[in-house]
PDB file of C-alpha atoms in Angstrom:
ATOM      1  CA  MET A   1       0.183  -0.072  -0.032  1.00 97.00           C
ATOM      2  CA  GLU A   2       1.314   3.442  -0.987  1.00 98.00           C
ATOM      3  CA  ILE A   3       0.017   6.863   0.148  1.00 98.00           C
ATOM      4  CA  LYS A   4       0.317   9.969  -2.168  1.00 98.00           C
ATOM      5  CA  VAL A   5      -0.641  13.428  -2.786  1.00 98.00           C
ATOM      6  CA  LEU A   6      -1.752  13.548  -5.951  1.00 98.00           C
ATOM      7  CA  VAL A   7      -2.834  17.292  -5.972  1.00 98.00           C
ATOM      8  CA  ASP A   8      -1.041  19.623  -3.386  1.00 97.00           C
ATOM      9  CA  CYS A   9      -4.851  22.044  -4.052  1.00 97.00           C
ATOM     10  CA  LYS A  10      -4.552  23.484   0.100  1.00 96.00           C
ATOM     11  CA  THR A  11      -8.618  23.135   0.103  1.00 97.00           C
ATOM     12  CA  ILE A  12      -9.802  24.717   2.686  1.00 96.00           C
ATOM     13  CA  LEU A  13     -12.599  22.131   2.876  1.00 96.00           C
ATOM     14  CA  GLY A  14     -11.931  19.708   0.381  1.00 98.00           C
ATOM     15  CA  GLU A  15     -14.754  17.327   0.057  1.00 98.00           C
ATOM     16  CA  GLY A  16     -16.807  15.058  -2.089  1.00 98.00           C
ATOM     17  CA  PRO A  17     -14.116  12.922  -4.591  1.00 98.00           C
ATOM     18  CA  LEU A  18     -15.786  11.990  -7.512  1.00 98.00           C
ATOM     19  CA  TRP A  19     -14.718   9.392 -10.294  1.00 98.00           C
ATOM     20  CA  ASP A  20     -16.466   9.305 -13.181  1.00 98.00           C
ATOM     21  CA  VAL A  21     -16.011   6.499 -15.144  1.00 98.00           C
ATOM     22  CA  GLU A  22     -17.959   7.960 -18.116  1.00 97.00           C
ATOM     23  CA  GLU A  23     -15.446  10.754 -18.543  1.00 98.00           C
ATOM     24  CA  GLN A  24     -12.772   9.013 -16.788  1.00 98.00           C
ATOM     25  CA  ARG A  25     -12.148  11.820 -14.846  1.00 98.00           C
ATOM     26  CA  LEU A  26     -11.886  13.203 -10.960  1.00 98.00           C
ATOM     27  CA  TYR A  27     -14.134  15.558  -9.023  1.00 98.00           C
ATOM     28  CA  TRP A  28     -13.811  17.105  -6.163  1.00 98.00           C
ATOM     29  CA  ILE A  29     -15.299  19.682  -4.117  1.00 98.00           C
ATOM     30  CA  ASP A  30     -13.810  22.564  -1.452  1.00 98.00           C
ATOM     31  CA  SER A  31     -16.574  23.658   0.135  1.00 97.00           C
ATOM     32  CA  PHE A  32     -15.461  26.751   2.039  1.00 96.00           C
ATOM     33  CA  GLY A  33     -13.785  28.181  -0.936  1.00 97.00           C
ATOM     34  CA  ASN A  34     -16.574  27.660  -3.405  1.00 98.00           C
ATOM     35  CA  LYS A  35     -15.427  25.541  -5.403  1.00 98.00           C
ATOM     36  CA  VAL A  36     -15.761  22.197  -7.835  1.00 98.00           C
ATOM     37  CA  TRP A  37     -12.051  20.087  -9.020  1.00 98.00           C
ATOM     38  CA  ARG A  38     -11.099  18.915 -11.654  1.00 98.00           C
ATOM     39  CA  ALA A  39      -8.224  16.159 -12.223  1.00 98.00           C
ATOM     40  CA  THR A  40      -7.216  12.923 -14.409  1.00 98.00           C
ATOM     41  CA  ALA A  41      -6.802  10.208 -12.172  1.00 98.00           C
ATOM     42  CA  GLU A  42      -3.060  10.553 -11.943  1.00 98.00           C
ATOM     43  CA  GLY A  43      -3.909  14.287 -10.907  1.00 98.00           C
ATOM     44  CA  LYS A  44      -3.462  15.988 -14.399  1.00 98.00           C
ATOM     45  CA  GLU A  45      -5.447  18.542 -16.838  1.00 98.00           C
ATOM     46  CA  ILE A  46      -6.415  20.803 -13.358  1.00 98.00           C
ATOM     47  CA  LYS A  47      -9.682  22.489 -14.029  1.00 98.00           C
ATOM     48  CA  THR A  48     -12.043  24.635 -11.588  1.00 98.00           C
ATOM     49  CA  TRP A  49     -15.049  26.368 -11.396  1.00 98.00           C
ATOM     50  CA  ASP A  50     -15.809  28.861  -8.447  1.00 98.00           C
ATOM     51  CA  VAL A  51     -20.026  28.788  -7.167  1.00 98.00           C
ATOM     52  CA  PRO A  52     -22.087  31.053  -5.028  1.00 98.00           C
ATOM     53  CA  ALA A  53     -22.014  29.413  -1.767  1.00 97.00           C
ATOM     54  CA  LYS A  54     -20.549  27.159   0.096  1.00 97.00           C
ATOM     55  CA  ILE A  55     -20.717  23.564  -1.584  1.00 98.00           C
ATOM     56  CA  GLY A  56     -21.764  19.843   0.274  1.00 98.00           C
ATOM     57  CA  SER A  57     -21.518  18.034  -2.608  1.00 98.00           C
ATOM     58  CA  MET A  58     -22.177  17.919  -6.504  1.00 98.00           C
ATOM     59  CA  ALA A  59     -22.937  14.233  -8.612  1.00 98.00           C
ATOM     60  CA  LEU A  60     -22.396  14.509 -12.536  1.00 98.00           C
ATOM     61  CA  ARG A  61     -26.168  14.397 -14.424  1.00 98.00           C
ATOM     62  CA  ARG A  62     -26.993  12.058 -17.752  1.00 98.00           C
ATOM     63  CA  LYS A  63     -27.620  15.214 -19.547  1.00 97.00           C
ATOM     64  CA  GLY A  64     -24.341  16.419 -18.846  1.00 98.00           C
ATOM     65  CA  GLY A  65     -23.164  19.677 -16.090  1.00 98.00           C
ATOM     66  CA  ALA A  66     -23.446  18.524 -12.594  1.00 98.00           C
ATOM     67  CA  VAL A  67     -26.262  18.596  -9.649  1.00 98.00           C
ATOM     68  CA  LEU A  68     -24.887  20.454  -6.535  1.00 98.00           C
ATOM     69  CA  SER A  69     -25.715  21.114  -3.021  1.00 98.00           C
ATOM     70  CA  LEU A  70     -25.174  23.948  -1.870  1.00 97.00           C
ATOM     71  CA  GLN A  71     -26.038  26.368   1.413  1.00 95.00           C
ATOM     72  CA  THR A  72     -28.580  28.368  -0.653  1.00 93.00           C
ATOM     73  CA  GLY A  73     -30.460  25.643  -1.775  1.00 97.00           C
ATOM     74  CA  PHE A  74     -29.776  22.313  -4.549  1.00 98.00           C
ATOM     75  CA  HIS A  75     -28.405  24.113  -8.127  1.00 98.00           C
ATOM     76  CA  PHE A  76     -27.648  22.635 -11.671  1.00 98.00           C
ATOM     77  CA  LEU A  77     -24.137  23.716 -12.308  1.00 98.00           C
ATOM     78  CA  ASP A  78     -22.751  24.143 -16.574  1.00 98.00           C
ATOM     79  CA  PHE A  79     -19.363  22.852 -17.034  1.00 98.00           C
ATOM     80  CA  LYS A  80     -19.414  25.195 -20.269  1.00 98.00           C
ATOM     81  CA  THR A  81     -20.550  28.328 -19.187  1.00 98.00           C
ATOM     82  CA  GLY A  82     -19.522  28.129 -15.655  1.00 98.00           C
ATOM     83  CA  LYS A  83     -23.046  29.465 -14.512  1.00 98.00           C
ATOM     84  CA  THR A  84     -25.342  28.353 -12.131  1.00 98.00           C
ATOM     85  CA  GLU A  85     -29.154  27.581 -11.685  1.00 98.00           C
ATOM     86  CA  LEU A  86     -31.300  26.898  -7.929  1.00 98.00           C
ATOM     87  CA  ILE A  87     -33.177  24.142  -8.044  1.00 98.00           C
ATOM     88  CA  TYR A  88     -34.854  24.606  -5.175  1.00 98.00           C
ATOM     89  CA  ASP A  89     -33.965  25.627  -1.257  1.00 98.00           C
ATOM     90  CA  PRO A  90     -34.951  23.148   1.330  1.00 98.00           C
ATOM     91  CA  GLU A  91     -34.022  25.869   4.574  1.00 97.00           C
ATOM     92  CA  PRO A  92     -34.441  28.947   3.593  1.00 96.00           C
ATOM     93  CA  ASP A  93     -35.720  29.680   6.776  1.00 95.00           C
ATOM     94  CA  LYS A  94     -32.849  28.499   8.107  1.00 95.00           C
ATOM     95  CA  PRO A  95     -29.778  30.918   8.373  1.00 93.00           C
ATOM     96  CA  THR A  96     -27.481  28.292  10.293  1.00 93.00           C
ATOM     97  CA  THR A  97     -27.716  25.791   8.301  1.00 96.00           C
ATOM     98  CA  ARG A  98     -26.153  24.345   4.789  1.00 96.00           C
ATOM     99  CA  ILE A  99     -27.031  21.018   2.960  1.00 97.00           C
ATOM    100  CA  ASN A 100     -23.875  19.150   2.436  1.00 97.00           C
ATOM    101  CA  ASP A 101     -22.926  15.592   1.773  1.00 98.00           C
ATOM    102  CA  GLY A 102     -24.686  13.679  -0.639  1.00 98.00           C
ATOM    103  CA  LYS A 103     -24.846  11.312  -3.488  1.00 98.00           C
ATOM    104  CA  VAL A 104     -27.010   9.031  -5.976  1.00 98.00           C
ATOM    105  CA  ASP A 105     -28.883   6.101  -6.112  1.00 98.00           C
ATOM    106  CA  LYS A 106     -28.766   3.642  -8.615  1.00 98.00           C
ATOM    107  CA  ARG A 107     -32.509   4.879  -9.962  1.00 98.00           C
ATOM    108  CA  GLY A 108     -30.789   8.162 -10.606  1.00 98.00           C
ATOM    109  CA  ARG A 109     -31.833   9.908  -7.441  1.00 98.00           C
ATOM    110  CA  PHE A 110     -29.562  12.234  -5.449  1.00 98.00           C
ATOM    111  CA  LEU A 111     -30.175  12.405  -1.654  1.00 98.00           C
ATOM    112  CA  ALA A 112     -28.251  14.854   0.641  1.00 98.00           C
ATOM    113  CA  GLY A 113     -28.758  16.072   3.665  1.00 98.00           C
ATOM    114  CA  SER A 114     -28.285  18.930   5.447  1.00 98.00           C
ATOM    115  CA  MET A 115     -25.950  20.521   8.366  1.00 97.00           C
ATOM    116  CA  ASP A 116     -26.042  23.341  10.933  1.00 95.00           C
ATOM    117  CA  THR A 117     -23.705  24.913   9.972  1.00 91.00           C
ATOM    118  CA  LEU A 118     -22.126  25.616  14.345  1.00 88.00           C
ATOM    119  CA  GLU A 119     -22.265  21.967  14.662  1.00 86.00           C
ATOM    120  CA  ALA A 120     -24.196  22.025  17.625  1.00 88.00           C
ATOM    121  CA  GLY A 121     -28.155  21.701  17.409  1.00 94.00           C
ATOM    122  CA  ALA A 122     -30.189  19.333  15.376  1.00 97.00           C
ATOM    123  CA  ILE A 123     -31.949  21.024  13.262  1.00 97.00           C
ATOM    124  CA  GLY A 124     -31.039  19.902   9.792  1.00 97.00           C
ATOM    125  CA  ALA A 125     -32.348  17.103   7.811  1.00 98.00           C
ATOM    126  CA  LEU A 126     -32.018  14.328   4.591  1.00 98.00           C
ATOM    127  CA  TYR A 127     -33.243  14.953   1.524  1.00 98.00           C
ATOM    128  CA  ARG A 128     -34.463  13.699  -1.864  1.00 98.00           C
ATOM    129  CA  LEU A 129     -34.111  14.936  -4.853  1.00 98.00           C
ATOM    130  CA  ASP A 130     -35.860  12.979  -7.922  1.00 98.00           C
ATOM    131  CA  PRO A 131     -35.033  13.452 -11.320  1.00 98.00           C
ATOM    132  CA  ASP A 132     -38.334  15.339 -12.169  1.00 98.00           C
ATOM    133  CA  LEU A 133     -36.927  17.665  -9.534  1.00 98.00           C
ATOM    134  CA  SER A 134     -39.131  17.230  -6.628  1.00 98.00           C
ATOM    135  CA  VAL A 135     -37.824  17.409  -3.075  1.00 98.00           C
ATOM    136  CA  HIS A 136     -39.083  15.167  -0.051  1.00 98.00           C
ATOM    137  CA  LYS A 137     -37.678  14.895   3.375  1.00 98.00           C
ATOM    138  CA  LEU A 138     -36.485  11.692   4.303  1.00 98.00           C
ATOM    139  CA  GLU A 139     -35.307  12.569   7.817  1.00 98.00           C
ATOM    140  CA  GLU A 140     -34.680  15.709  10.186  1.00 97.00           C
ATOM    141  CA  GLY A 141     -33.265  15.664  13.544  1.00 98.00           C
ATOM    142  CA  ILE A 142     -29.894  15.751  12.185  1.00 98.00           C
ATOM    143  CA  ILE A 143     -26.373  18.523  13.451  1.00 97.00           C
ATOM    144  CA  CYS A 144     -24.667  17.420  10.174  1.00 97.00           C
ATOM    145  CA  SER A 145     -25.511  15.016   7.760  1.00 98.00           C
ATOM    146  CA  ASN A 146     -22.055  12.810   6.792  1.00 98.00           C
ATOM    147  CA  GLY A 147     -21.948   9.598   4.091  1.00 98.00           C
ATOM    148  CA  PRO A 148     -24.390   8.859   2.380  1.00 98.00           C
ATOM    149  CA  CYS A 149     -23.769   5.786   0.055  1.00 98.00           C
ATOM    150  CA  TRP A 150     -25.509   2.347  -0.241  1.00 98.00           C
ATOM    151  CA  SER A 151     -24.433  -1.381  -0.458  1.00 98.00           C
ATOM    152  CA  PRO A 152     -23.587  -3.243  -4.441  1.00 98.00           C
ATOM    153  CA  ASP A 153     -27.317  -4.082  -4.560  1.00 98.00           C
ATOM    154  CA  GLY A 154     -28.973  -0.952  -3.893  1.00 98.00           C
ATOM    155  CA  LYS A 155     -30.550  -2.217  -1.449  1.00 98.00           C
ATOM    156  CA  THR A 156     -28.781  -1.114   1.640  1.00 98.00           C
ATOM    157  CA  PHE A 157     -28.145   2.294   2.934  1.00 98.00           C
ATOM    158  CA  TYR A 158     -25.782   4.049   4.855  1.00 98.00           C
ATOM    159  CA  PHE A 159     -25.597   7.386   6.855  1.00 98.00           C
ATOM    160  CA  SER A 160     -24.012   9.160   9.499  1.00 98.00           C
ATOM    161  CA  ASP A 161     -24.526  12.144  12.136  1.00 97.00           C
ATOM    162  CA  SER A 162     -21.465  12.798  12.398  1.00 96.00           C
ATOM    163  CA  TRP A 163     -22.000  14.130  15.943  1.00 92.00           C
ATOM    164  CA  SER A 164     -23.677  10.766  16.832  1.00 94.00           C
ATOM    165  CA  GLU A 165     -20.234   8.985  16.389  1.00 95.00           C
ATOM    166  CA  ALA A 166     -21.828   5.808  14.757  1.00 97.00           C
ATOM    167  CA  ILE A 167     -22.704   4.986  11.498  1.00 98.00           C
ATOM    168  CA  SER A 168     -26.875   3.945  10.735  1.00 98.00           C
ATOM    169  CA  VAL A 169     -27.756   1.357   8.193  1.00 98.00           C
ATOM    170  CA  TYR A 170     -30.984   1.714   6.409  1.00 98.00           C
ATOM    171  CA  ASP A 171     -33.215  -0.507   4.689  1.00 98.00           C
ATOM    172  CA  TYR A 172     -33.702   0.979   1.207  1.00 98.00           C
ATOM    173  CA  ASP A 173     -36.684   0.949  -1.620  1.00 98.00           C
ATOM    174  CA  LEU A 174     -35.271   1.335  -4.629  1.00 97.00           C
ATOM    175  CA  GLU A 175     -38.438   1.680  -6.190  1.00 97.00           C
ATOM    176  CA  THR A 176     -39.623   4.628  -4.234  1.00 98.00           C
ATOM    177  CA  GLY A 177     -36.063   5.592  -2.448  1.00 98.00           C
ATOM    178  CA  THR A 178     -37.138   5.688   0.860  1.00 98.00           C
ATOM    179  CA  PRO A 179     -34.370   4.269   3.167  1.00 98.00           C
ATOM    180  CA  SER A 180     -36.477   2.874   6.457  1.00 98.00           C
ATOM    181  CA  ASN A 181     -35.369   0.131   9.593  1.00 98.00           C
ATOM    182  CA  LYS A 182     -33.072   2.222  10.923  1.00 98.00           C
ATOM    183  CA  ARG A 183     -30.098   1.163  13.164  1.00 98.00           C
ATOM    184  CA  THR A 184     -26.726   1.576  14.782  1.00 98.00           C
ATOM    185  CA  PHE A 185     -23.971  -0.084  11.533  1.00 98.00           C
ATOM    186  CA  CYS A 186     -21.067   0.798  13.918  1.00 98.00           C
ATOM    187  CA  SER A 187     -19.623   3.336  16.986  1.00 98.00           C
ATOM    188  CA  VAL A 188     -16.787   5.784  16.725  1.00 98.00           C
ATOM    189  CA  LYS A 189     -17.018   6.498  20.613  1.00 97.00           C
ATOM    190  CA  GLY A 190     -13.532   7.303  22.064  1.00 95.00           C
ATOM    191  CA  THR A 191     -11.800   7.384  18.972  1.00 96.00           C
ATOM    192  CA  GLY A 192     -11.730  11.143  19.125  1.00 94.00           C
ATOM    193  CA  GLY A 193     -13.199  11.482  15.726  1.00 96.00           C
ATOM    194  CA  ALA A 194     -16.374  11.613  13.837  1.00 96.00           C
ATOM    195  CA  PRO A 195     -17.120  10.010  10.724  1.00 98.00           C
ATOM    196  CA  ASP A 196     -17.282  12.153   7.855  1.00 98.00           C
ATOM    197  CA  GLY A 197     -17.527  10.749   4.090  1.00 98.00           C
ATOM    198  CA  ALA A 198     -18.054   7.397   2.436  1.00 98.00           C
ATOM    199  CA  THR A 199     -18.332   4.743   0.081  1.00 98.00           C
ATOM    200  CA  VAL A 200     -19.040   1.333  -0.332  1.00 98.00           C
ATOM    201  CA  ASP A 201     -16.089  -1.265  -2.236  1.00 98.00           C
ATOM    202  CA  ALA A 202     -17.391  -4.099  -4.444  1.00 98.00           C
ATOM    203  CA  GLU A 203     -17.733  -6.618  -1.703  1.00 98.00           C
ATOM    204  CA  GLY A 204     -20.090  -4.477  -0.122  1.00 98.00           C
ATOM    205  CA  TYR A 205     -17.166  -3.420   2.548  1.00 99.00           C
ATOM    206  CA  VAL A 206     -17.780   0.308   4.058  1.00 98.00           C
ATOM    207  CA  TRP A 207     -14.728   2.839   3.727  1.00 99.00           C
ATOM    208  CA  MET A 208     -15.244   6.023   6.215  1.00 98.00           C
ATOM    209  CA  ALA A 209     -12.640   8.936   6.379  1.00 98.00           C
ATOM    210  CA  LEU A 210     -12.874   8.927  10.566  1.00 98.00           C
ATOM    211  CA  VAL A 211     -12.182  13.053  10.087  1.00 96.00           C
ATOM    212  CA  TYR A 212      -9.902  14.362  12.927  1.00 94.00           C
ATOM    213  CA  ALA A 213      -8.257  11.354  13.852  1.00 95.00           C
ATOM    214  CA  GLY A 214      -6.552  11.234  11.052  1.00 96.00           C
ATOM    215  CA  GLU A 215      -7.908   7.541  10.157  1.00 98.00           C
ATOM    216  CA  ILE A 216      -9.884   5.563   6.608  1.00 98.00           C
ATOM    217  CA  ARG A 217     -11.319   2.409   8.396  1.00 98.00           C
ATOM    218  CA  ARG A 218     -13.305  -0.047   6.094  1.00 98.00           C
ATOM    219  CA  TYR A 219     -15.949  -2.362   7.497  1.00 98.00           C
ATOM    220  CA  ALA A 220     -17.263  -5.179   7.224  1.00 98.00           C
ATOM    221  CA  PRO A 221     -21.278  -5.654   5.656  1.00 98.00           C
ATOM    222  CA  ASP A 222     -21.738  -7.036   9.690  1.00 98.00           C
ATOM    223  CA  GLY A 223     -20.472  -3.390  10.949  1.00 98.00           C
ATOM    224  CA  ARG A 224     -17.271  -5.065  12.418  1.00 98.00           C
ATOM    225  CA  LEU A 225     -13.959  -2.943  12.009  1.00 98.00           C
ATOM    226  CA  ASP A 226     -11.749  -4.777   9.024  1.00 98.00           C
ATOM    227  CA  ARG A 227      -9.342  -2.465   8.480  1.00 98.00           C
ATOM    228  CA  THR A 228      -7.566   1.126   9.643  1.00 98.00           C
ATOM    229  CA  ILE A 229      -5.486   2.983   7.750  1.00 98.00           C
ATOM    230  CA  LYS A 230      -2.982   5.849   8.805  1.00 98.00           C
ATOM    231  CA  MET A 231      -3.778   9.042   7.409  1.00 98.00           C
ATOM    232  CA  PRO A 232      -0.219  11.587   7.459  1.00 97.00           C
ATOM    233  CA  VAL A 233      -3.460  14.206   8.356  1.00 97.00           C
ATOM    234  CA  LEU A 234      -6.203  14.412  11.101  1.00 95.00           C
ATOM    235  CA  LYS A 235      -8.782  16.047   9.149  1.00 96.00           C
ATOM    236  CA  VAL A 236      -9.572  13.726   6.068  1.00 97.00           C
ATOM    237  CA  THR A 237     -12.556  14.029   5.213  1.00 98.00           C
ATOM    238  CA  SER A 238     -14.535  11.664   2.607  1.00 98.00           C
ATOM    239  CA  VAL A 239     -12.658   8.590   0.149  1.00 98.00           C
ATOM    240  CA  ASN A 240     -13.638   7.676  -3.336  1.00 98.00           C
ATOM    241  CA  PHE A 241     -12.597   4.546  -5.024  1.00 98.00           C
ATOM    242  CA  GLY A 242     -11.250   5.434  -8.706  1.00 98.00           C
ATOM    243  CA  GLY A 243      -8.974   4.849 -11.296  1.00 98.00           C
ATOM    244  CA  PRO A 244      -9.294   3.008 -14.703  1.00 98.00           C
ATOM    245  CA  ASN A 245      -9.576  -0.104 -12.907  1.00 98.00           C
ATOM    246  CA  LEU A 246     -11.540   1.390  -9.610  1.00 98.00           C
ATOM    247  CA  ASP A 247      -9.026   0.430  -7.516  1.00 98.00           C
ATOM    248  CA  VAL A 248      -7.361   3.403  -6.660  1.00 98.00           C
ATOM    249  CA  LEU A 249      -8.873   5.194  -2.955  1.00 99.00           C
ATOM    250  CA  TYR A 250      -8.687   8.995  -3.484  1.00 99.00           C
ATOM    251  CA  VAL A 251      -8.880  11.206  -0.715  1.00 98.00           C
ATOM    252  CA  THR A 252      -9.739  14.619   0.817  1.00 98.00           C
ATOM    253  CA  SER A 253      -8.570  16.736   3.485  1.00 98.00           C
ATOM    254  CA  MET A 254      -8.602  20.694   5.195  1.00 96.00           C
ATOM    255  CA  ALA A 255      -6.318  23.150   5.309  1.00 94.00           C
ATOM    256  CA  LYS A 256      -8.413  24.791   7.706  1.00 86.00           C
ATOM    257  CA  PRO A 257     -10.504  23.464  10.650  1.00 76.00           C
ATOM    258  CA  PRO A 258     -14.551  24.981  10.436  1.00 72.00           C
ATOM    259  CA  LEU A 259     -14.057  25.331  13.953  1.00 70.00           C
ATOM    260  CA  PRO A 260     -11.526  26.524  16.409  1.00 67.00           C
ATOM    261  CA  ARG A 261     -12.102  23.858  18.165  1.00 69.00           C
ATOM    262  CA  PHE A 262     -10.823  20.965  15.853  1.00 72.00           C
ATOM    263  CA  PRO A 263      -6.982  20.466  15.116  1.00 72.00           C
ATOM    264  CA  GLU A 264      -4.559  21.888  13.229  1.00 78.00           C
ATOM    265  CA  ASP A 265      -2.227  19.678   9.813  1.00 86.00           C
ATOM    266  CA  GLY A 266       1.183  20.649   8.640  1.00 87.00           C
ATOM    267  CA  PRO A 267       1.188  21.969   5.745  1.00 92.00           C
ATOM    268  CA  LEU A 268      -0.693  18.969   3.969  1.00 96.00           C
ATOM    269  CA  GLY A 269      -3.344  19.747   5.359  1.00 96.00           C
ATOM    270  CA  GLY A 270      -6.095  20.157   2.500  1.00 97.00           C
ATOM    271  CA  SER A 271      -3.832  18.097   0.107  1.00 98.00           C
ATOM    272  CA  LEU A 272      -5.846  15.359  -2.322  1.00 98.00           C
ATOM    273  CA  PHE A 273      -4.496  12.004  -1.505  1.00 98.00           C
ATOM    274  CA  ALA A 274      -4.248   8.770  -3.533  1.00 98.00           C
ATOM    275  CA  ILE A 275      -3.765   5.332  -2.005  1.00 98.00           C
ATOM    276  CA  THR A 276      -2.985   2.527  -4.416  1.00 98.00           C
ATOM    277  CA  GLY A 277      -1.447  -1.233  -3.383  1.00 98.00           C
ATOM    278  CA  LEU A 278      -5.177  -1.593  -1.182  1.00 98.00           C
ATOM    279  CA  GLY A 279      -5.891  -5.062  -3.322  1.00 98.00           C
ATOM    280  CA  VAL A 280      -9.662  -3.830  -3.190  1.00 98.00           C
ATOM    281  CA  LYS A 281     -11.992  -2.017  -6.454  1.00 98.00           C
ATOM    282  CA  GLY A 282     -15.333   0.364  -5.489  1.00 98.00           C
ATOM    283  CA  VAL A 283     -18.142   0.052  -8.189  1.00 98.00           C
ATOM    284  CA  PRO A 284     -18.675   2.221 -10.427  1.00 98.00           C
ATOM    285  CA  GLU A 285     -20.852   6.057  -9.104  1.00 98.00           C
ATOM    286  CA  PRO A 286     -24.666   6.213 -10.717  1.00 98.00           C
ATOM    287  CA  ARG A 287     -25.229   9.716 -12.447  1.00 98.00           C
ATOM    288  CA  PHE A 288     -28.136  11.917 -11.604  1.00 98.00           C
ATOM    289  CA  ALA A 289     -31.054  11.123 -14.054  1.00 98.00           C
ATOM    290  CA  GLY A 290     -32.739  14.151 -13.334  1.00 96.00           C
TER     291      GLY A 290
END
């Protein structure tokens, strides 16, 4: 196994690595830098797009462009013009929340949850943006939404409220896009970290960034801890498999903590990392169908 800095991008709050198998390109975001990044598997041909507000996540569209979760709601991004278009703001009456982490299910729906930017109050919610652009609230009472991802068959959904110090698992109805039967998948209490971005590999194991503890963890489908990778920075934020063979684990990080109580990192903070030699492959990320 080898860990290397792929792009020394110094993202303030790097998040959401996303490998697109169609384009063979890697996307990631800077949540506090209001920016979308793109590069090749080797970290070359870098291009960026500015967005008009803090960004929590993105997904590519089947029609071209991207769907974004911004502080001001769901938006489309046109890569050719760089312009964004509002779809819907589900929380216009909550000035301290923003939509955070999100991903697309196998039927092309975009699930993303909001967070309290002070990371103190359970005022966030989980939403589903359907291909017809309707928005549906799936859960509420969340402090910080993170890590949505699905089992390879799409029938099991994983999701975290980071400050619950646990990953939750749900049954997922692919026909309706509805999670149910919520229960605890694993706990990270006592680690000094919190569950952040996550992905599932081809074997059905969950990979999670343990932010503030500097670890990437792999969990078996039964919630058993299978593997721990110590990273060169503490504030690792999210993970996604990519590369031509889907066998490289890309890891984002943050250069500056969002609140003063969180730890600082050295000069590697905010880098985009690539981990090779894991002997594991990921699964392709679907595109938004709207």
